[in-house]
PDB file of C-alpha atoms in Angstrom:
ATOM      1  CA  MET A   1      52.321  89.986-182.723  1.00  0.00           C
ATOM      2  CA  ASN A   2      54.999  92.509-183.592  1.00  0.00           C
ATOM      3  CA  PHE A   3      57.035  92.667-180.392  1.00  0.00           C
ATOM      4  CA  SER A   4      59.570  94.955-182.067  1.00  0.00           C
ATOM      5  CA  THR A   5      57.216  97.928-181.557  1.00  0.00           C
ATOM      6  CA  ALA A   6      57.649  97.492-177.795  1.00  0.00           C
ATOM      7  CA  LEU A   7      61.425  98.111-177.922  1.00  0.00           C
ATOM      8  CA  PRO A   8      61.463 101.933-178.246  1.00  0.00           C
ATOM      9  CA  THR A   9      59.008 102.480-175.374  1.00  0.00           C
ATOM     10  CA  PHE A  10      60.929  99.930-173.279  1.00  0.00           C
ATOM     11  CA  VAL A  11      64.183 101.883-173.724  1.00  0.00           C
ATOM     12  CA  ILE A  12      62.512 105.246-173.053  1.00  0.00           C
ATOM     13  CA  THR A  13      60.581 104.063-169.998  1.00  0.00           C
ATOM     14  CA  LEU A  14      63.647 102.265-168.646  1.00  0.00           C
ATOM     15  CA  ARG A  15      65.741 105.416-168.804  1.00  0.00           C
ATOM     16  CA  GLU A  16      62.987 107.699-167.526  1.00  0.00           C
ATOM     17  CA  GLY A  17      62.008 105.182-164.872  1.00  0.00           C
ATOM     18  CA  VAL A  18      65.541 104.821-163.546  1.00  0.00           C
ATOM     19  CA  GLU A  19      65.785 108.599-163.278  1.00  0.00           C
ATOM     20  CA  ALA A  20      62.540 108.675-161.286  1.00  0.00           C
ATOM     21  CA  ALA A  21      63.782 105.705-159.211  1.00  0.00           C
ATOM     22  CA  LEU A  22      66.914 107.684-158.329  1.00  0.00           C
ATOM     23  CA  VAL A  23      64.780 110.541-157.014  1.00  0.00           C
ATOM     24  CA  VAL A  24      62.633 108.095-155.018  1.00  0.00           C
ATOM     25  CA  GLY A  25      65.714 106.326-153.637  1.00  0.00           C
ATOM     26  CA  ILE A  26      67.387 109.596-152.673  1.00  0.00           C
ATOM     27  CA  VAL A  27      64.242 110.785-150.885  1.00  0.00           C
ATOM     28  CA  LEU A  28      63.868 107.492-148.992  1.00  0.00           C
ATOM     29  CA  ALA A  29      67.542 107.604-147.978  1.00  0.00           C
ATOM     30  CA  LEU A  30      67.241 111.208-146.790  1.00  0.00           C
ATOM     31  CA  LEU A  31      64.090 110.431-144.796  1.00  0.00           C
ATOM     32  CA  LYS A  32      65.875 107.501-143.142  1.00  0.00           C
ATOM     33  CA  LYS A  33      68.861 109.699-142.341  1.00  0.00           C
ATOM     34  CA  ALA A  34      66.566 112.344-140.827  1.00  0.00           C
ATOM     35  CA  LYS A  35      64.715 109.622-138.849  1.00  0.00           C
ATOM     36  CA  GLN A  36      61.492 110.496-140.682  1.00  0.00           C
ATOM     37  CA  SER A  37      60.769 107.093-142.203  1.00  0.00           C
ATOM     38  CA  ARG A  38      57.149 107.569-141.121  1.00  0.00           C
ATOM     39  CA  LEU A  39      56.816 109.654-144.313  1.00  0.00           C
ATOM     40  CA  ASN A  40      57.759 106.723-146.562  1.00  0.00           C
ATOM     41  CA  SER A  41      54.081 106.055-147.248  1.00  0.00           C
ATOM     42  CA  TRP A  42      53.822 109.532-148.823  1.00  0.00           C
ATOM     43  CA  VAL A  43      56.689 108.590-151.170  1.00  0.00           C
ATOM     44  CA  TYR A  44      54.965 105.379-152.273  1.00  0.00           C
ATOM     45  CA  ALA A  45      51.677 107.248-152.667  1.00  0.00           C
ATOM     46  CA  GLY A  46      53.406 109.792-154.921  1.00  0.00           C
ATOM     47  CA  VAL A  47      54.789 106.996-157.103  1.00  0.00           C
ATOM     48  CA  GLY A  48      51.416 105.260-157.369  1.00  0.00           C
ATOM     49  CA  VAL A  49      49.435 108.411-158.168  1.00  0.00           C
ATOM     50  CA  GLY A  50      52.106 109.548-160.656  1.00  0.00           C
ATOM     51  CA  VAL A  51      51.939 106.264-162.576  1.00  0.00           C
ATOM     52  CA  LEU A  52      48.122 106.338-162.585  1.00  0.00           C
ATOM     53  CA  LEU A  53      48.011 109.950-163.810  1.00  0.00           C
ATOM     54  CA  SER A  54      50.522 109.171-166.577  1.00  0.00           C
ATOM     55  CA  ALA A  55      48.347 106.246-167.693  1.00  0.00           C
ATOM     56  CA  LEU A  56      45.268 108.496-167.545  1.00  0.00           C
ATOM     57  CA  ILE A  57      46.986 111.051-169.770  1.00  0.00           C
ATOM     58  CA  GLY A  58      47.662 108.258-172.264  1.00  0.00           C
ATOM     59  CA  VAL A  59      44.000 107.200-172.210  1.00  0.00           C
ATOM     60  CA  ILE A  60      42.892 110.819-172.758  1.00  0.00           C
ATOM     61  CA  PHE A  61      45.255 111.189-175.724  1.00  0.00           C
ATOM     62  CA  THR A  62      43.950 107.953-177.272  1.00  0.00           C
ATOM     63  CA  TRP A  63      40.360 109.072-176.713  1.00  0.00           C
ATOM     64  CA  LEU A  64      41.104 112.469-178.267  1.00  0.00           C
ATOM     65  CA  ILE A  65      42.572 110.850-181.366  1.00  0.00           C
ATOM     66  CA  GLN A  66      39.544 108.576-181.755  1.00  0.00           C
ATOM     67  CA  ILE A  67      37.114 111.488-181.311  1.00  0.00           C
ATOM     68  CA  LEU A  68      38.898 113.614-183.901  1.00  0.00           C
ATOM     69  CA  GLY A  69      38.931 110.708-186.337  1.00  0.00           C
ATOM     70  CA  ALA A  70      35.201 110.055-185.818  1.00  0.00           C
ATOM     71  CA  ILE A  71      34.076 113.656-186.339  1.00  0.00           C
ATOM     72  CA  ASN A  72      34.285 113.247-190.092  1.00  0.00           C
ATOM     73  CA  PRO A  73      35.017 109.639-191.138  1.00  0.00           C
ATOM     74  CA  GLN A  74      35.751 110.844-194.662  1.00  0.00           C
ATOM     75  CA  TYR A  75      38.938 112.471-193.389  1.00  0.00           C
ATOM     76  CA  THR A  76      40.035 109.710-190.997  1.00  0.00           C
ATOM     77  CA  SER A  77      42.877 108.810-193.365  1.00  0.00           C
ATOM     78  CA  VAL A  78      44.003 112.432-193.104  1.00  0.00           C
ATOM     79  CA  VAL A  79      43.432 113.060-189.387  1.00  0.00           C
ATOM     80  CA  GLU A  80      45.171 109.929-188.078  1.00  0.00           C
ATOM     81  CA  PRO A  81      48.580 110.425-189.769  1.00  0.00           C
ATOM     82  CA  ILE A  82      48.498 114.179-189.043  1.00  0.00           C
ATOM     83  CA  MET A  83      47.791 113.461-185.356  1.00  0.00           C
ATOM     84  CA  GLU A  84      50.561 110.859-185.310  1.00  0.00           C
ATOM     85  CA  GLY A  85      52.920 113.407-186.824  1.00  0.00           C
ATOM     86  CA  THR A  86      51.858 116.072-184.303  1.00  0.00           C
ATOM     87  CA  PHE A  87      52.373 113.796-181.297  1.00  0.00           C
ATOM     88  CA  SER A  88      55.701 112.730-182.789  1.00  0.00           C
ATOM     89  CA  VAL A  89      56.831 116.367-182.922  1.00  0.00           C
ATOM     90  CA  LEU A  90      55.752 116.891-179.301  1.00  0.00           C
ATOM     91  CA  ALA A  91      57.609 113.726-178.266  1.00  0.00           C
ATOM     92  CA  ILE A  92      60.721 114.860-180.179  1.00  0.00           C
ATOM     93  CA  VAL A  93      60.689 118.234-178.402  1.00  0.00           C
ATOM     94  CA  MET A  94      60.110 116.767-174.927  1.00  0.00           C
ATOM     95  CA  LEU A  95      62.635 113.934-175.271  1.00  0.00           C
ATOM     96  CA  SER A  96      65.260 116.261-176.751  1.00  0.00           C
ATOM     97  CA  TRP A  97      64.784 118.706-173.883  1.00  0.00           C
ATOM     98  CA  MET A  98      65.054 115.878-171.374  1.00  0.00           C
ATOM     99  CA  LEU A  99      68.218 114.543-172.994  1.00  0.00           C
ATOM    100  CA  ILE A 100      70.077 117.848-172.965  1.00  0.00           C
ATOM    101  CA  TRP A 101      68.712 119.715-169.954  1.00  0.00           C
ATOM    102  CA  MET A 102      68.478 116.759-167.585  1.00  0.00           C
ATOM    103  CA  THR A 103      71.955 115.556-168.525  1.00  0.00           C
ATOM    104  CA  LYS A 104      73.353 118.957-167.566  1.00  0.00           C
ATOM    105  CA  GLN A 105      71.362 118.950-164.315  1.00  0.00           C
ATOM    106  CA  ALA A 106      72.249 115.354-163.329  1.00  0.00           C
ATOM    107  CA  ARG A 107      75.272 116.434-161.312  1.00  0.00           C
ATOM    108  CA  PHE A 108      73.010 118.537-159.092  1.00  0.00           C
ATOM    109  CA  MET A 109      70.284 115.900-158.646  1.00  0.00           C
ATOM    110  CA  LYS A 110      71.174 114.887-155.098  1.00  0.00           C
ATOM    111  CA  ALA A 111      71.619 118.477-153.895  1.00  0.00           C
ATOM    112  CA  THR A 112      68.344 119.586-155.507  1.00  0.00           C
ATOM    113  CA  VAL A 113      66.327 116.703-154.066  1.00  0.00           C
ATOM    114  CA  GLU A 114      67.965 117.080-150.660  1.00  0.00           C
ATOM    115  CA  GLY A 115      67.073 120.786-150.605  1.00  0.00           C
ATOM    116  CA  ALA A 116      63.449 120.044-151.512  1.00  0.00           C
ATOM    117  CA  VAL A 117      63.148 117.338-148.826  1.00  0.00           C
ATOM    118  CA  THR A 118      64.761 119.545-146.178  1.00  0.00           C
ATOM    119  CA  GLU A 119      62.336 122.337-147.005  1.00  0.00           C
ATOM    120  CA  ALA A 120      59.399 119.923-146.788  1.00  0.00           C
ATOM    121  CA  LEU A 121      60.542 118.589-143.406  1.00  0.00           C
ATOM    122  CA  THR A 122      60.766 122.102-141.945  1.00  0.00           C
ATOM    123  CA  GLN A 123      57.035 122.477-142.595  1.00  0.00           C
ATOM    124  CA  ASN A 124      55.937 119.965-139.968  1.00  0.00           C
ATOM    125  CA  SER A 125      52.218 120.066-140.732  1.00  0.00           C
ATOM    126  CA  ASN A 126      52.703 119.754-144.508  1.00  0.00           C
ATOM    127  CA  ALA A 127      55.842 117.587-144.617  1.00  0.00           C
ATOM    128  CA  GLY A 128      53.968 114.591-146.036  1.00  0.00           C
ATOM    129  CA  TRP A 129      52.325 116.634-148.779  1.00  0.00           C
ATOM    130  CA  GLY A 130      55.661 118.233-149.644  1.00  0.00           C
ATOM    131  CA  VAL A 131      57.336 114.847-150.094  1.00  0.00           C
ATOM    132  CA  PHE A 132      54.293 113.527-151.988  1.00  0.00           C
ATOM    133  CA  THR A 133      54.350 116.496-154.404  1.00  0.00           C
ATOM    134  CA  LEU A 134      58.090 116.120-155.038  1.00  0.00           C
ATOM    135  CA  ILE A 135      57.726 112.444-155.966  1.00  0.00           C
ATOM    136  CA  LEU A 136      54.527 113.036-157.955  1.00  0.00           C
ATOM    137  CA  ILE A 137      56.154 115.697-160.152  1.00  0.00           C
ATOM    138  CA  ALA A 138      59.228 113.507-160.738  1.00  0.00           C
ATOM    139  CA  VAL A 139      57.123 110.508-161.830  1.00  0.00           C
ATOM    140  CA  ILE A 140      54.689 112.486-164.004  1.00  0.00           C
ATOM    141  CA  ARG A 141      57.524 114.333-165.738  1.00  0.00           C
ATOM    142  CA  GLU A 142      59.102 111.061-166.795  1.00  0.00           C
ATOM    143  CA  GLY A 143      55.752 109.390-167.541  1.00  0.00           C
ATOM    144  CA  PHE A 144      54.468 112.215-169.719  1.00  0.00           C
ATOM    145  CA  GLU A 145      57.322 111.860-172.196  1.00  0.00           C
ATOM    146  CA  THR A 146      56.657 108.136-172.538  1.00  0.00           C
ATOM    147  CA  VAL A 147      52.932 108.761-173.013  1.00  0.00           C
ATOM    148  CA  LEU A 148      53.668 111.213-175.827  1.00  0.00           C
ATOM    149  CA  PHE A 149      55.870 108.639-177.541  1.00  0.00           C
ATOM    150  CA  ILE A 150      53.181 105.947-177.259  1.00  0.00           C
ATOM    151  CA  ALA A 151      50.538 108.390-178.554  1.00  0.00           C
ATOM    152  CA  ALA A 152      52.754 109.069-181.581  1.00  0.00           C
ATOM    153  CA  ASN A 153      52.589 105.349-182.393  1.00  0.00           C
ATOM    154  CA  PHE A 154      48.995 104.629-181.380  1.00  0.00           C
ATOM    155  CA  GLN A 155      48.185 102.621-184.537  1.00  0.00           C
ATOM    156  CA  GLN A 156      50.675  99.953-183.507  1.00  0.00           C
ATOM    157  CA  GLY A 157      48.269  98.548-180.921  1.00  0.00           C
ATOM    158  CA  PHE A 158      49.035  97.749-177.297  1.00  0.00           C
ATOM    159  CA  MET A 159      52.624  96.593-177.872  1.00  0.00           C
ATOM    160  CA  PRO A 160      54.182 100.053-177.229  1.00  0.00           C
ATOM    161  CA  ALA A 161      52.259 100.152-173.925  1.00  0.00           C
ATOM    162  CA  LEU A 162      53.538  96.653-173.100  1.00  0.00           C
ATOM    163  CA  GLY A 163      57.088  97.861-173.728  1.00  0.00           C
ATOM    164  CA  ALA A 164      56.474 100.797-171.397  1.00  0.00           C
ATOM    165  CA  ILE A 165      55.288  98.438-168.644  1.00  0.00           C
ATOM    166  CA  GLY A 166      58.377  96.269-169.130  1.00  0.00           C
ATOM    167  CA  GLY A 167      60.651  99.309-168.944  1.00  0.00           C
ATOM    168  CA  LEU A 168      58.914 100.544-165.807  1.00  0.00           C
ATOM    169  CA  PHE A 169      59.272  97.136-164.136  1.00  0.00           C
ATOM    170  CA  SER A 170      62.977  96.989-165.048  1.00  0.00           C
ATOM    171  CA  ALA A 171      63.484 100.506-163.640  1.00  0.00           C
ATOM    172  CA  VAL A 172      61.885  99.418-160.351  1.00  0.00           C
ATOM    173  CA  VAL A 173      64.231  96.412-160.216  1.00  0.00           C
ATOM    174  CA  ILE A 174      67.260  98.666-160.778  1.00  0.00           C
ATOM    175  CA  GLY A 175      66.015 101.027-158.063  1.00  0.00           C
ATOM    176  CA  VAL A 176      65.698  98.130-155.605  1.00  0.00           C
ATOM    177  CA  LEU A 177      69.175  96.860-156.526  1.00  0.00           C
ATOM    178  CA  LEU A 178      70.648 100.307-155.913  1.00  0.00           C
ATOM    179  CA  PHE A 179      68.975 101.380-152.717  1.00  0.00           C
ATOM    180  CA  LYS A 180      67.696  98.195-151.066  1.00  0.00           C
ATOM    181  CA  TRP A 181      70.390  95.657-151.796  1.00  0.00           C
ATOM    182  CA  GLY A 182      73.303  98.076-152.192  1.00  0.00           C
ATOM    183  CA  VAL A 183      74.375  96.739-155.588  1.00  0.00           C
ATOM    184  CA  LYS A 184      76.953  99.001-157.234  1.00  0.00           C
ATOM    185  CA  ILE A 185      75.929 100.168-160.692  1.00  0.00           C
ATOM    186  CA  ASN A 186      77.739 102.841-162.654  1.00  0.00           C
ATOM    187  CA  ILE A 187      74.713 105.097-163.049  1.00  0.00           C
ATOM    188  CA  ARG A 188      76.523 107.645-165.192  1.00  0.00           C
ATOM    189  CA  GLN A 189      77.565 105.042-167.768  1.00  0.00           C
ATOM    190  CA  PHE A 190      74.042 103.602-167.744  1.00  0.00           C
ATOM    191  CA  PHE A 191      72.542 107.020-168.548  1.00  0.00           C
ATOM    192  CA  GLN A 192      75.148 107.662-171.224  1.00  0.00           C
ATOM    193  CA  VAL A 193      74.379 104.387-173.018  1.00  0.00           C
ATOM    194  CA  MET A 194      70.624 104.957-172.686  1.00  0.00           C
ATOM    195  CA  GLY A 195      71.137 108.534-173.884  1.00  0.00           C
ATOM    196  CA  VAL A 196      72.912 107.431-177.053  1.00  0.00           C
ATOM    197  CA  LEU A 197      70.118 104.954-177.768  1.00  0.00           C
ATOM    198  CA  LEU A 198      67.563 107.674-177.121  1.00  0.00           C
ATOM    199  CA  VAL A 199      69.286 110.080-179.529  1.00  0.00           C
ATOM    200  CA  LEU A 200      69.026 107.433-182.267  1.00  0.00           C
ATOM    201  CA  ILE A 201      65.413 106.595-181.350  1.00  0.00           C
ATOM    202  CA  VAL A 202      64.333 110.252-181.462  1.00  0.00           C
ATOM    203  CA  ALA A 203      66.258 110.791-184.715  1.00  0.00           C
ATOM    204  CA  GLY A 204      64.249 107.899-186.133  1.00  0.00           C
ATOM    205  CA  LEU A 205      61.097 109.541-184.792  1.00  0.00           C
ATOM    206  CA  VAL A 206      61.941 112.571-186.949  1.00  0.00           C
ATOM    207  CA  VAL A 207      61.916 110.302-190.026  1.00  0.00           C
ATOM    208  CA  SER A 208      58.616 108.720-188.940  1.00  0.00           C
ATOM    209  CA  ALA A 209      56.991 112.096-188.181  1.00  0.00           C
ATOM    210  CA  LEU A 210      57.821 113.377-191.658  1.00  0.00           C
ATOM    211  CA  LYS A 211      56.355 110.202-193.171  1.00  0.00           C
ATOM    212  CA  HIS A 212      53.135 110.676-191.174  1.00  0.00           C
ATOM    213  CA  PHE A 213      52.768 114.257-192.430  1.00  0.00           C
ATOM    214  CA  ASP A 214      53.519 113.093-195.983  1.00  0.00           C
ATOM    215  CA  ASP A 215      50.802 110.407-195.764  1.00  0.00           C
ATOM    216  CA  GLY A 216      48.257 112.818-194.281  1.00  0.00           C
ATOM    217  CA  ILE A 217      48.843 115.539-196.855  1.00  0.00           C
ATOM    218  CA  ALA A 218      48.880 113.004-199.697  1.00  0.00           C
ATOM    219  CA  ASN A 219      45.507 111.629-198.577  1.00  0.00           C
ATOM    220  CA  LEU A 220      44.132 115.155-198.313  1.00  0.00           C
ATOM    221  CA  ALA A 221      45.468 116.024-201.767  1.00  0.00           C
ATOM    222  CA  LEU A 222      43.765 112.968-203.252  1.00  0.00           C
ATOM    223  CA  SER A 223      40.419 113.792-201.613  1.00  0.00           C
ATOM    224  CA  SER A 224      39.466 116.579-204.050  1.00  0.00           C
ATOM    225  CA  ARG A 225      40.724 118.650-206.974  1.00  0.00           C
ATOM    226  CA  ALA A 226      40.846 121.734-204.743  1.00  0.00           C
ATOM    227  CA  THR A 227      43.576 120.198-202.571  1.00  0.00           C
ATOM    228  CA  GLU A 228      45.575 118.203-205.131  1.00  0.00           C
ATOM    229  CA  SER A 229      48.127 121.011-205.432  1.00  0.00           C
ATOM    230  CA  LEU A 230      49.245 120.402-201.817  1.00  0.00           C
ATOM    231  CA  CYS A 231      51.647 117.770-203.091  1.00  0.00           C
ATOM    232  CA  PHE A 232      54.448 119.928-204.406  1.00  0.00           C
ATOM    233  CA  TYR A 233      56.529 116.875-205.256  1.00  0.00           C
ATOM    234  CA  TYR A 234      54.988 114.003-207.189  1.00  0.00           C
ATOM    235  CA  GLU A 235      56.962 111.730-209.500  1.00  0.00           C
ATOM    236  CA  ARG A 236      54.477 110.375-212.050  1.00  0.00           C
ATOM    237  CA  PHE A 237      56.879 107.890-213.625  1.00  0.00           C
ATOM    238  CA  THR A 238      57.406 105.656-210.609  1.00  0.00           C
ATOM    239  CA  LYS A 239      55.137 103.698-208.276  1.00  0.00           C
ATOM    240  CA  ILE A 240      57.122 104.781-205.215  1.00  0.00           C
ATOM    241  CA  HIS A 241      56.857 108.507-204.671  1.00  0.00           C
ATOM    242  CA  SER A 242      56.346 111.106-201.964  1.00  0.00           C
ATOM    243  CA  CYS A 243      54.028 114.072-201.632  1.00  0.00           C
ATOM    244  CA  ILE A 244      56.154 116.598-199.739  1.00  0.00           C
ATOM    245  CA  LEU A 245      59.378 114.679-199.049  1.00  0.00           C
ATOM    246  CA  GLY A 246      61.064 115.167-202.408  1.00  0.00           C
ATOM    247  CA  PRO A 247      62.888 112.496-204.414  1.00  0.00           C
ATOM    248  CA  MET A 248      63.948 109.160-203.014  1.00  0.00           C
ATOM    249  CA  VAL A 249      67.617 109.089-202.015  1.00  0.00           C
ATOM    250  CA  LEU A 250      67.867 105.514-200.710  1.00  0.00           C
ATOM    251  CA  ASN A 251      66.067 102.294-201.619  1.00  0.00           C
ATOM    252  CA  THR A 252      67.108  99.197-199.671  1.00  0.00           C
ATOM    253  CA  SER A 253      63.800  97.314-199.981  1.00  0.00           C
ATOM    254  CA  LYS A 254      65.428  94.366-201.763  1.00  0.00           C
ATOM    255  CA  ILE A 255      68.394  94.185-199.375  1.00  0.00           C
ATOM    256  CA  LEU A 256      66.833  95.004-196.000  1.00  0.00           C
ATOM    257  CA  PRO A 257      63.019  95.388-196.183  1.00  0.00           C
ATOM    258  CA  ASP A 258      61.547  97.251-193.232  1.00  0.00           C
ATOM    259  CA  GLU A 259      58.633  94.798-192.843  1.00  0.00           C
ATOM    260  CA  GLN A 260      60.835  91.747-192.301  1.00  0.00           C
ATOM    261  CA  PHE A 261      63.383  90.793-189.642  1.00  0.00           C
ATOM    262  CA  PRO A 262      65.831  92.412-188.904  1.00  0.00           C
ATOM    263  CA  GLY A 263      64.629  95.501-190.793  1.00  0.00           C
ATOM    264  CA  ILE A 264      61.400  95.649-188.790  1.00  0.00           C
ATOM    265  CA  ILE A 265      63.451  95.854-185.550  1.00  0.00           C
ATOM    266  CA  LEU A 266      65.496  98.734-186.957  1.00  0.00           C
ATOM    267  CA  LYS A 267      62.307 100.426-188.134  1.00  0.00           C
ATOM    268  CA  SER A 268      60.603 100.177-184.743  1.00  0.00           C
ATOM    269  CA  LEU A 269      63.661 101.136-182.729  1.00  0.00           C
ATOM    270  CA  PHE A 270      65.510 103.651-184.899  1.00  0.00           C
ATOM    271  CA  GLY A 271      62.972 104.711-187.538  1.00  0.00           C
ATOM    272  CA  TYR A 272      64.706 102.832-190.367  1.00  0.00           C
ATOM    273  CA  ARG A 273      62.905 103.019-193.719  1.00  0.00           C
ATOM    274  CA  ASP A 274      63.796 100.975-196.788  1.00  0.00           C
ATOM    275  CA  ASN A 275      62.563 103.940-198.860  1.00  0.00           C
ATOM    276  CA  LEU A 276      64.194 107.150-197.616  1.00  0.00           C
ATOM    277  CA  TYR A 277      63.394 110.535-199.144  1.00  0.00           C
ATOM    278  CA  LEU A 278      65.430 113.719-199.329  1.00  0.00           C
ATOM    279  CA  VAL A 279      63.531 115.701-196.668  1.00  0.00           C
ATOM    280  CA  GLN A 280      63.695 112.719-194.281  1.00  0.00           C
ATOM    281  CA  ALA A 281      67.446 112.346-194.796  1.00  0.00           C
ATOM    282  CA  VAL A 282      68.002 116.075-194.205  1.00  0.00           C
ATOM    283  CA  GLY A 283      65.788 116.010-191.084  1.00  0.00           C
ATOM    284  CA  TYR A 284      67.595 112.963-189.688  1.00  0.00           C
ATOM    285  CA  LEU A 285      71.062 114.417-190.206  1.00  0.00           C
ATOM    286  CA  THR A 286      70.005 117.840-188.916  1.00  0.00           C
ATOM    287  CA  PHE A 287      68.708 116.294-185.688  1.00  0.00           C
ATOM    288  CA  LEU A 288      71.882 114.251-185.153  1.00  0.00           C
ATOM    289  CA  LEU A 289      74.115 117.266-185.794  1.00  0.00           C
ATOM    290  CA  THR A 290      72.133 119.658-183.561  1.00  0.00           C
ATOM    291  CA  VAL A 291      70.460 117.814-180.679  1.00  0.00           C
ATOM    292  CA  GLY A 292      72.848 114.846-180.915  1.00  0.00           C
ATOM    293  CA  GLY A 293      75.829 117.201-180.964  1.00  0.00           C
ATOM    294  CA  LEU A 294      74.546 119.147-177.936  1.00  0.00           C
ATOM    295  CA  TYR A 295      73.952 115.919-176.044  1.00  0.00           C
ATOM    296  CA  PHE A 296      77.431 114.544-176.717  1.00  0.00           C
ATOM    297  CA  ARG A 297      78.990 117.840-175.657  1.00  0.00           C
ATOM    298  CA  SER A 298      76.943 117.803-172.459  1.00  0.00           C
ATOM    299  CA  ILE A 299      78.072 114.303-171.449  1.00  0.00           C
ATOM    300  CA  THR A 300      81.712 114.868-172.333  1.00  0.00           C
ATOM    301  CA  GLY A 301      81.790 118.187-170.456  1.00  0.00           C
ATOM    302  CA  ASN A 302      80.912 116.672-167.068  1.00  0.00           C
ATOM    303  CA  SER A 303      83.227 114.964-164.622  1.00  0.00           C
ATOM    304  CA  SER A 304      82.190 111.311-164.662  1.00  0.00           C
ATOM    305  CA  ALA A 305      83.985 110.346-161.482  1.00  0.00           C
ATOM    306  CA  GLN A 306      82.453 113.141-159.421  1.00  0.00           C
ATOM    307  CA  ASP A 307      78.943 112.615-160.759  1.00  0.00           C
ATOM    308  CA  THR A 308      79.023 108.880-160.091  1.00  0.00           C
ATOM    309  CA  LYS A 309      80.300 109.515-156.578  1.00  0.00           C
ATOM    310  CA  ASN A 310      77.487 111.978-155.919  1.00  0.00           C
ATOM    311  CA  LEU A 311      74.792 109.587-157.126  1.00  0.00           C
ATOM    312  CA  ARG A 312      76.212 106.676-155.128  1.00  0.00           C
ATOM    313  CA  SER A 313      76.740 108.655-151.928  1.00  0.00           C
ATOM    314  CA  VAL A 314      73.055 108.328-151.016  1.00  0.00           C
ATOM    315  CA  GLN A 315      73.350 104.575-150.591  1.00  0.00           C
TER     316      GLN A 315
END
């Protein structure tokens, strides 16, 4: 079993899960403060339904991929990598948005959640549903991004899903430590470290997505003479070539092969490839300079002391 494929989903689910756990903890603390602990069951119901719906979305995505691949078995080798590439792009967009937008909004998390809970409590007859909806949206939002990432790597078996379960369990443990046992954790530093890892993981996903599209188009080009011109780059004098990624710019297969330890860990976690092509290198650097640059500016522009104080004040 290749346990290395579980690492990326573990990191993503851990970060997303802790964020959801913060919302849950804040809501529980506010309900206790307002002497409305009778609504705690609505909070737990929101968590449970949110996790189940996220898993259901993952099952639907897997089913959709299998259906599309079975429509015309002749093009399975084309459909599967193209679908992987498509889900990778969706995961890149969603995770990038979460990294930048949510980091900027983190300082307002407590105030936003408190406002939503207060509004729900003022509607006496629908207070439970209001709290349930708030928690449900928070859990599904975090779960959906993880599901997209797993769908982008569906050929790697159940290990990515196992990593997601491990990350979710760890997030629950951190939530209990924070709000049940009162353990002091520097949440801001935790999110910053997880954020840096996530930037590198998503940058690697850019490299993988381009490889999926290259494989899909290459298989389509080889399927008939009518489509062979799709490969605009094809080096006929070497066994290692690309279809749409241009010339190879890095070959570390003899030094650090990506199918052996530790290269396979770097491949699973950060998208490392022992054969890197020009378009992949440009895509990787472009992502780091744009999304990575925006993320680093967003975390350095906030007041760490004030944000940490705000997040801890609910305990």
